[in-house]
Amino acid sequence: MYRAGICTILSQLVRENRIKFVDDFTVATPKTKDFVQKLGTHQLSNVLVITDAIDDNLYLASRNVPHARVVEVAGIDPVSLMHYDSIIVTKATAKQFESVLL
């Protein structure tokens, strides 16, 4: 039932164009400024970033941004998916979604 709920929410988000797929979402340095610039290139605010692995730089750079959250695939929950206006998913993460949810 949980997987069906996640699948339903994800399909609704795709229909609403709230999910953006990117090749990779990393930052070179652990600075909040770099993370905010990366979000600025995608023109997003109130964003959830779903990645296959959170490296130290990404974690440290994103932790001070109030309307952004970075999670791994295992940390996904329905409330977070519905709470954020925009969701960034890496392509490697999308493949993990396929294997876990289907």
Coordinates of C-alpha atoms in Angstrom, one line a residue:
M1 CA 0.0 0.0 0.0
Y2 CA 2.9 2.3 0.8
R3 CA 4.5 1.7 -2.6
A4 CA 1.2 2.3 -4.4
G5 CA 0.8 5.6 -2.5
I6 CA 4.3 6.7 -3.5
C7 CA 3.6 5.7 -7.2
T8 CA 0.4 7.6 -7.2
I9 CA 2.0 10.7 -5.8
L10 CA 4.9 10.6 -8.2
S11 CA 2.6 10.2 -11.2
Q12 CA 0.5 13.2 -10.0
L13 CA 3.7 15.2 -9.6
V14 CA 4.8 14.4 -13.2
R15 CA 1.3 15.4 -14.5
E16 CA 1.7 18.7 -12.7
N17 CA 5.2 19.2 -14.0
R18 CA 6.6 19.5 -10.5
I19 CA 9.4 17.0 -11.0
K20 CA 12.6 17.9 -12.8
F21 CA 15.0 15.3 -13.9
V22 CA 18.7 16.1 -14.0
D23 CA 21.8 14.2 -14.8
D24 CA 23.6 14.9 -11.6
F25 CA 23.1 17.2 -8.6
T26 CA 26.3 17.9 -6.8
V27 CA 28.2 20.9 -5.5
A28 CA 32.0 21.2 -5.6
T29 CA 32.4 22.9 -2.2
P30 CA 30.4 22.7 1.0
K31 CA 29.2 26.2 0.7
T32 CA 25.5 27.2 0.9
K33 CA 26.2 29.9 -1.7
D34 CA 27.1 27.1 -4.3
F35 CA 23.9 25.2 -3.4
V36 CA 21.7 28.3 -3.8
Q37 CA 23.4 29.1 -7.1
K38 CA 22.7 25.5 -8.3
L39 CA 19.0 25.9 -7.3
G40 CA 19.0 29.3 -9.1
T41 CA 20.1 27.7 -12.4
H42 CA 17.0 25.6 -12.2
Q43 CA 14.9 28.6 -11.1
L44 CA 13.3 26.7 -8.2
S45 CA 12.4 27.4 -4.6
N46 CA 10.8 25.3 -1.9
V47 CA 12.5 22.3 -3.4
L48 CA 13.1 18.6 -2.5
V49 CA 16.3 17.1 -4.0
I50 CA 16.2 13.3 -4.3
T51 CA 19.6 11.8 -5.0
D52 CA 21.1 8.3 -4.9
A53 CA 23.8 9.3 -2.4
I54 CA 24.3 12.4 -0.4
D55 CA 28.0 13.4 -0.3
D56 CA 29.4 15.5 2.4
N57 CA 29.6 18.7 0.3
L58 CA 26.0 18.4 -0.7
Y59 CA 24.8 17.8 2.8
L60 CA 26.8 20.7 4.3
A61 CA 25.9 23.1 1.5
S62 CA 22.1 22.4 1.8
R63 CA 21.6 22.2 5.5
N64 CA 21.3 26.0 6.0
V65 CA 18.8 26.6 3.2
P66 CA 15.3 26.9 4.8
H67 CA 13.1 25.9 1.9
A68 CA 15.2 23.0 0.5
R69 CA 15.8 19.5 1.6
V70 CA 18.1 16.8 0.2
V71 CA 17.2 13.2 0.8
E72 CA 18.3 9.8 -0.5
V73 CA 15.8 7.4 -2.2
A74 CA 15.4 5.5 1.1
G75 CA 14.3 8.7 2.9
I76 CA 11.4 9.4 0.6
D77 CA 8.0 9.8 2.3
P78 CA 4.6 10.8 0.9
V79 CA 4.3 13.9 3.1
S80 CA 7.6 15.3 1.8
L81 CA 6.7 14.7 -1.8
M82 CA 3.4 16.6 -1.4
H83 CA 4.9 19.4 0.8
Y84 CA 7.5 20.7 -1.6
D85 CA 6.6 22.8 -4.7
S86 CA 9.4 21.4 -6.9
I87 CA 11.3 18.1 -6.8
I88 CA 14.7 17.5 -8.4
V89 CA 15.5 13.8 -9.2
T90 CA 18.7 12.6 -10.6
K91 CA 18.6 10.1 -13.4
A92 CA 20.4 7.4 -11.2
T93 CA 17.7 7.9 -8.6
A94 CA 14.9 7.5 -11.2
K95 CA 16.4 4.1 -12.0
Q96 CA 16.4 3.2 -8.3
F97 CA 12.7 4.3 -8.2
E98 CA 11.9 1.8 -11.0
S99 CA 13.6 -1.1 -9.2
V100 CA 12.1 -0.3 -5.8
L101 CA 8.6 0.6 -6.8
L102 CA 7.9 -1.7 -9.7

